[in-house]
Coordinates of C-alpha atoms and ligand atoms in Angstrom, one line a residue:
M1 CA 0.0 0.0 0.0
K2 CA 1.0 3.6 -0.3
A3 CA 1.7 5.4 2.9
I4 CA 3.4 8.6 4.1
Q5 CA 6.3 7.8 6.3
V6 CA 8.6 10.0 8.5
H7 CA 12.1 8.5 8.6
Q8 CA 13.6 11.5 10.5
F9 CA 12.0 14.4 12.4
G10 CA 12.1 17.8 10.6
G11 CA 10.2 20.1 8.2
P12 CA 7.3 19.2 5.9
E13 CA 9.7 17.7 3.4
V14 CA 10.3 14.6 5.7
L15 CA 6.8 13.5 4.8
Q16 CA 7.6 11.0 2.0
L17 CA 5.3 8.7 0.1
H18 CA 6.5 5.0 0.3
E19 CA 5.2 1.6 -0.9
I20 CA 5.0 -0.6 2.3
P21 CA 3.3 -3.9 3.1
T22 CA -0.4 -3.6 4.0
P23 CA -0.8 -4.4 7.6
K24 CA -2.9 -7.4 8.9
P25 CA -5.2 -6.9 11.8
G26 CA -4.1 -8.7 15.0
P27 CA -6.3 -9.8 17.8
G28 CA -8.7 -6.9 18.8
Q29 CA -7.6 -4.8 15.7
V30 CA -9.5 -3.5 12.7
L31 CA -8.1 -2.8 9.3
V32 CA -9.7 0.3 7.6
R33 CA -9.4 1.1 3.9
V34 CA -8.8 4.8 4.3
H35 CA -10.8 7.1 2.0
A36 CA -9.7 10.3 3.7
A37 CA -7.3 11.3 6.4
G38 CA -7.5 14.5 8.5
V39 CA -4.6 16.8 9.0
N40 CA -4.3 18.3 12.5
P41 CA -1.8 20.9 13.7
Y42 CA -0.4 18.4 16.3
D43 CA 0.7 16.2 13.3
T44 CA 3.1 18.9 12.4
Y45 CA 4.5 19.3 16.0
M46 CA 5.0 15.5 16.1
R47 CA 6.7 15.5 12.7
N48 CA 9.1 18.2 14.0
G49 CA 10.0 16.0 17.0
T50 CA 9.0 18.8 19.4
Y51 CA 5.8 17.3 20.7
A52 CA 5.2 15.5 24.0
I53 CA 4.7 12.3 22.1
K54 CA 7.7 11.3 20.0
P55 CA 6.9 8.1 18.0
P56 CA 9.7 5.7 17.1
L57 CA 10.9 6.1 13.5
P58 CA 9.8 5.5 10.9
Y59 CA 6.2 6.2 11.5
T60 CA 3.1 7.2 9.5
P61 CA 1.3 10.3 10.9
G62 CA -2.4 10.8 11.5
S63 CA -5.0 9.8 14.0
D64 CA -8.1 10.8 12.0
A65 CA -9.2 8.5 9.1
A66 CA -12.5 7.7 7.5
G67 CA -13.2 4.8 5.3
V68 CA -14.5 1.2 5.2
V69 CA -13.6 -1.7 7.4
E70 CA -11.6 -4.1 5.2
A71 CA -11.0 -6.9 7.8
V72 CA -11.2 -7.5 11.5
G73 CA -8.9 -9.5 13.8
E74 CA -9.7 -12.2 16.2
G75 CA -12.1 -11.3 19.0
V76 CA -13.5 -8.2 17.3
T77 CA -17.3 -8.3 17.7
R78 CA -18.6 -4.7 17.5
V79 CA -17.2 -3.8 14.2
K80 CA -17.9 -5.7 10.9
S81 CA -16.2 -5.8 7.5
G82 CA -17.8 -3.3 5.0
A83 CA -18.9 -0.8 7.7
R84 CA -18.4 2.9 7.2
V85 CA -16.3 4.2 10.0
Y86 CA -14.1 7.0 11.4
T87 CA -11.1 6.5 13.6
A88 CA -10.3 8.1 16.9
R89 CA -6.5 7.5 16.8
T90 CA -4.9 4.6 15.0
V91 CA -2.2 2.0 15.6
S92 CA -0.4 2.3 12.3
G93 CA -1.2 5.9 11.2
A94 CA -3.9 7.5 9.1
Y95 CA -1.9 9.0 6.2
A96 CA -2.0 5.8 4.2
E97 CA -4.3 3.6 2.0
Y98 CA -5.0 1.3 5.0
A99 CA -4.8 2.0 8.7
L100 CA -4.9 -0.4 11.6
A101 CA -6.9 0.7 14.7
L102 CA -8.0 -0.9 17.9
E103 CA -11.7 -1.9 17.9
S104 CA -12.3 0.8 20.6
Q105 CA -10.8 3.4 18.2
V106 CA -13.3 2.7 15.4
Q107 CA -16.7 4.4 15.4
R108 CA -19.6 4.3 13.0
L109 CA -19.8 7.0 10.3
P110 CA -23.4 7.7 9.3
D111 CA -24.2 7.5 5.5
S112 CA -25.1 11.2 5.5
I113 CA -21.4 12.1 6.4
S114 CA -18.9 11.9 3.5
F115 CA -15.5 10.3 4.0
A116 CA -13.8 13.6 3.7
Q117 CA -16.0 15.0 6.5
G118 CA -15.4 11.8 8.5
A119 CA -11.7 12.6 8.4
G120 CA -12.5 15.8 10.3
V121 CA -14.4 14.2 13.2
W122 CA -12.2 12.8 16.0
V123 CA -9.7 15.5 17.0
P124 CA -11.8 18.5 16.1
Y125 CA -15.1 17.3 17.6
G126 CA -13.6 15.3 20.4
T127 CA -11.6 18.4 21.5
A128 CA -14.5 20.8 21.2
F129 CA -16.9 18.6 23.1
T130 CA -14.5 17.7 25.9
A131 CA -13.5 21.4 26.2
L132 CA -17.1 22.5 26.6
R133 CA -18.5 19.7 28.7
H134 CA -15.6 18.3 30.8
H135 CA -13.4 21.3 31.3
A136 CA -15.6 24.5 30.9
H137 CA -18.7 22.8 32.3
A138 CA -20.5 25.1 29.9
R139 CA -24.3 25.6 30.4
P140 CA -27.1 26.7 28.1
G141 CA -27.7 30.4 28.2
E142 CA -24.0 31.2 28.9
T143 CA -21.9 33.3 26.6
L144 CA -19.0 31.6 24.7
L145 CA -16.1 33.1 22.9
I146 CA -14.3 30.8 20.5
H147 CA -11.0 32.5 20.0
G148 CA -10.0 31.0 16.7
A149 CA -13.4 29.7 15.3
S150 CA -12.7 29.2 11.6
G151 CA -10.6 26.0 11.8
G152 CA -11.3 22.4 12.7
V153 CA -11.9 22.7 16.4
G154 CA -13.5 26.1 16.2
T155 CA -16.2 25.2 13.7
A156 CA -16.9 22.0 15.7
A157 CA -17.3 24.1 18.9
I158 CA -19.7 26.5 17.2
Q159 CA -21.9 23.6 16.2
F160 CA -21.9 22.0 19.6
A161 CA -22.4 25.3 21.5
R162 CA -25.3 26.4 19.3
A163 CA -27.0 23.1 19.7
M164 CA -26.8 23.4 23.5
G165 CA -28.2 26.9 23.6
M166 CA -25.2 29.1 24.3
T167 CA -24.7 32.6 22.9
V168 CA -21.7 32.1 20.6
F169 CA -19.0 34.6 19.5
G170 CA -16.2 33.5 17.2
T171 CA -13.1 35.0 15.8
A172 CA -11.3 34.6 12.5
G173 CA -8.6 36.5 10.6
T174 CA -9.9 36.6 7.1
V175 CA -13.2 37.6 5.4
K176 CA -13.7 34.0 4.3
G177 CA -13.1 32.7 7.8
L178 CA -15.5 35.3 9.3
D179 CA -18.2 34.3 6.8
L180 CA -17.7 30.6 7.7
V181 CA -18.0 31.4 11.5
K182 CA -21.3 33.2 10.9
K183 CA -22.6 30.6 8.5
E184 CA -21.9 27.8 11.1
G185 CA -24.0 29.6 13.6
A186 CA -22.0 32.1 15.6
H187 CA -24.2 35.0 16.8
Q188 CA -21.4 37.4 16.1
A189 CA -17.9 37.2 14.5
F190 CA -14.9 39.3 15.2
D191 CA -11.6 39.8 13.3
H192 CA -8.7 38.8 15.5
T193 CA -6.3 40.8 13.3
K194 CA -8.1 44.1 13.9
S195 CA -6.9 46.4 16.7
G196 CA -9.5 46.9 19.4
Y197 CA -11.5 43.8 18.6
T198 CA -11.4 42.6 22.2
D199 CA -13.1 45.9 23.3
E200 CA -15.8 45.1 20.7
I201 CA -16.3 41.6 22.3
I202 CA -16.7 43.1 25.8
K203 CA -19.1 45.7 24.4
A204 CA -21.2 42.8 22.8
T205 CA -21.7 41.4 26.3
D206 CA -22.8 44.9 27.7
G207 CA -19.6 45.0 29.6
R208 CA -20.2 41.7 31.6
G209 CA -17.5 39.7 29.8
V210 CA -17.9 36.2 28.4
D211 CA -18.6 33.2 30.6
V212 CA -16.4 30.7 28.7
I213 CA -13.5 31.2 26.3
L214 CA -12.1 28.4 24.2
E215 CA -8.6 29.6 23.3
M216 CA -6.8 28.3 20.2
L217 CA -3.6 30.4 20.5
A218 CA -2.9 31.1 24.1
N219 CA 0.6 32.4 23.7
V220 CA -0.9 35.4 21.8
N221 CA -4.3 35.8 23.6
L222 CA -4.3 34.5 27.2
A223 CA -3.5 37.9 28.8
N224 CA -6.4 39.5 26.9
D225 CA -8.7 36.5 27.6
L226 CA -8.3 37.1 31.3
K227 CA -9.6 40.6 30.8
M228 CA -12.5 39.5 28.7
V229 CA -13.8 36.7 30.9
A230 CA -16.9 37.4 33.1
L231 CA -17.2 36.9 36.9
N232 CA -16.8 33.1 37.6
G233 CA -15.7 32.7 34.0
R234 CA -13.6 29.9 32.6
V235 CA -10.8 30.2 30.0
I236 CA -9.9 26.9 28.4
V237 CA -6.6 26.6 26.7
I238 CA -6.8 24.3 23.7
G239 CA -3.9 25.5 21.5
N240 CA -0.6 27.1 22.5
R241 CA 2.6 27.7 20.6
G242 CA 4.9 29.5 23.1
E243 CA 5.1 31.6 26.3
I244 CA 3.1 34.7 27.4
N245 CA 3.0 37.0 30.4
I246 CA -0.3 37.2 32.2
N247 CA -1.5 39.2 35.2
P248 CA -3.0 36.7 37.7
R249 CA -4.9 39.6 39.3
D250 CA -7.2 39.5 36.3
L251 CA -8.2 36.0 37.5
M252 CA -8.6 37.0 41.1
A253 CA -10.8 40.0 40.4
R254 CA -13.1 37.8 38.4
R255 CA -13.0 34.6 40.5
A256 CA -12.1 33.1 37.1
T257 CA -10.3 29.9 36.1
A258 CA -7.8 29.2 33.4
R259 CA -7.4 25.5 32.6
G260 CA -5.7 23.5 29.9
F261 CA -6.1 19.9 28.7
T262 CA -5.1 17.5 25.9
L263 CA -7.6 15.3 24.2
W264 CA -4.9 12.5 24.4
A265 CA -5.5 12.4 28.2
A266 CA -9.3 12.0 28.1
T267 CA -10.4 9.3 30.5
E268 CA -12.3 6.2 29.4
N269 CA -15.6 7.7 30.8
E270 CA -14.9 11.0 29.0
T271 CA -14.1 9.2 25.8
T272 CA -17.4 7.2 26.0
E273 CA -19.3 10.5 26.4
I274 CA -17.4 12.1 23.5
Y275 CA -18.3 9.1 21.2
A276 CA -21.9 9.3 22.2
A277 CA -22.2 13.0 21.7
I278 CA -20.4 12.9 18.3
G279 CA -22.5 9.9 17.2
A280 CA -25.8 11.6 18.0
G281 CA -24.8 14.9 16.5
L282 CA -23.6 13.4 13.2
E283 CA -26.8 11.3 13.0
N284 CA -29.2 14.2 13.6
G285 CA -27.4 16.8 11.5
T286 CA -26.3 19.0 14.3
L287 CA -22.7 18.3 13.5
R288 CA -21.6 19.0 9.9
P289 CA -17.8 18.7 9.6
I290 CA -16.5 21.4 7.2
V291 CA -13.9 20.4 4.6
G292 CA -12.0 23.4 3.5
K293 CA -9.4 21.6 1.3
E294 CA -8.8 18.1 -0.2
L295 CA -5.3 17.2 -1.3
P296 CA -3.9 13.9 -2.7
L297 CA -1.9 11.8 -0.1
K298 CA 1.4 12.7 -1.8
D299 CA 0.8 16.4 -1.0
A300 CA 1.1 15.8 2.7
P301 CA 4.0 18.3 2.9
Q302 CA 1.8 21.0 1.4
A303 CA -1.0 20.1 3.8
H304 CA 1.4 20.5 6.8
A305 CA 2.4 23.9 5.5
D306 CA -1.2 25.0 4.9
V307 CA -2.5 23.8 8.3
L308 CA -0.2 26.3 10.1
A309 CA -0.8 29.2 7.7
P310 CA -3.4 31.9 8.4
G311 CA -6.7 31.7 6.7
A312 CA -8.2 28.6 8.2
H313 CA -11.5 27.3 6.6
G314 CA -12.6 24.1 8.3
K315 CA -10.4 21.0 7.8
I316 CA -7.6 20.0 5.4
V317 CA -7.9 16.3 4.4
L318 CA -5.7 14.0 2.4
I319 CA -7.2 11.6 -0.1
P320 CA -5.1 8.3 -0.6
Ligands
NAP401 P1 -6.8 25.1 12.5 O1 -7.9 24.3 11.8 O2 -5.5 25.3 11.9 O3 -7.4 26.5 13.0 C1 -6.6 27.4 13.7 C2 -7.5 28.5 14.2 O4 -6.7 29.4 15.0 C3 -8.2 29.3 13.1 O5 -9.5 29.6 13.5 C4 -7.3 30.5 13.0 O6 -7.9 31.6 12.4 C5 -7.0 30.7 14.5 N1 -6.1 31.8 14.8 C6 -5.0 32.1 14.1 N2 -4.4 33.2 14.6 C7 -5.1 33.5 15.7 C8 -5.1 34.5 16.7 N3 -4.1 35.5 16.8 N4 -6.0 34.5 17.7 C9 -7.0 33.6 17.7 N5 -7.1 32.7 16.8 C10 -6.2 32.6 15.8 O7 -6.5 24.3 13.9 P2 -7.4 23.5 14.9 O8 -7.4 22.1 14.5 O9 -8.7 24.2 15.0 O10 -6.6 23.6 16.3 C11 -6.5 24.8 16.9 C12 -5.4 24.8 18.0 O11 -5.8 23.9 19.0 C13 -4.1 24.3 17.4 O12 -3.0 25.0 18.1 C14 -4.0 22.9 17.8 O13 -2.7 22.4 17.9 C15 -4.8 22.9 19.1 N6 -5.4 21.6 19.5 C16 -5.3 21.2 20.7 C17 -5.9 20.0 21.1 C18 -5.8 19.6 22.6 O14 -6.0 18.4 22.8 N7 -5.5 20.5 23.5 C19 -6.7 19.3 20.2 C20 -6.9 19.8 18.9 C21 -6.2 21.0 18.6 P3 -7.5 32.3 11.0 O15 -6.7 31.3 10.2 O16 -8.8 32.7 10.4 O17 -6.6 33.5 11.4

């Protein structure tokens, strides 16, 4: 099969297309014929060798695949050959024609969701849901700011939050991104490249501040978030690419909380809830993954450059 492999950590150019043997599912494993693979920012950190998880070389990147079950290993009972599925992590990597996953990592993909959309499910929707439910303890009627709402996690968070009855503000840095944020259901969209936009956000809450902030770039925004959050508010750090100075007094004055998490560390119970929430939302049309760009598998280096560039518009997916 064709697969992208990383033989040494480095820039996008280390993502190389190779012909390697198609894996066989062992006990408890499922082999998925990959129709689309999602590209997530952390794939680039891992490829650089700077991420908390450093896989042994060579490895095939990617945790988010969508496709059809080709074969199942001994003891697999829940998943059948021929089923449409998405993966929530894999054993062998998603940037390939076939991916091995544990039975517990394979979830049903409804017929109404395309494979390209299915490749944008696990990391974006899993992150958005766990941020809102398990970390922010968000409630209907509260005000939410999604600071970076035009990308994979941001658009997923808009859809979840609107469905649960929150008032949603989202930011983006381009006209196309701002249009997407509004189209997906944000009540108001703000341009995070415009000076004074944080004042506009506070004004939109009549000076109260926002109850919950989901932050995609904390090293740039955390200090401002602590000034925009309401009394008893929660700032949830989802993305961060460096250091920042903050004034802890901003938290004290607001009895506010700043909290971070990684989806990787979700507990079994949390993961069960994430699967259930995603499954229901995909089924009933509440969740509609946005595919901004499809590229052939060989263009993985381009996809890694694009996913870090400004101008996000939903997900970037690779088609093997
Ligand atoms: P993405 O699809 O590339 O989207 C990135 C988002 O950040 C876009 O909305 C982008 O807006 C926005 N952004 C860029 N500059 C910004 C700024 N100055 N202020 C606020 N937002 C800004 O990435 P993603 O998949 O949504 O992931 C977002 C972040 O969360 C990444 O850093 C990723 O590594 C992290 N993440 C963490 C977890 C976790 O487990 N904690 C899980 C998934 C993702 P424009 O392009 O319109 O400017």
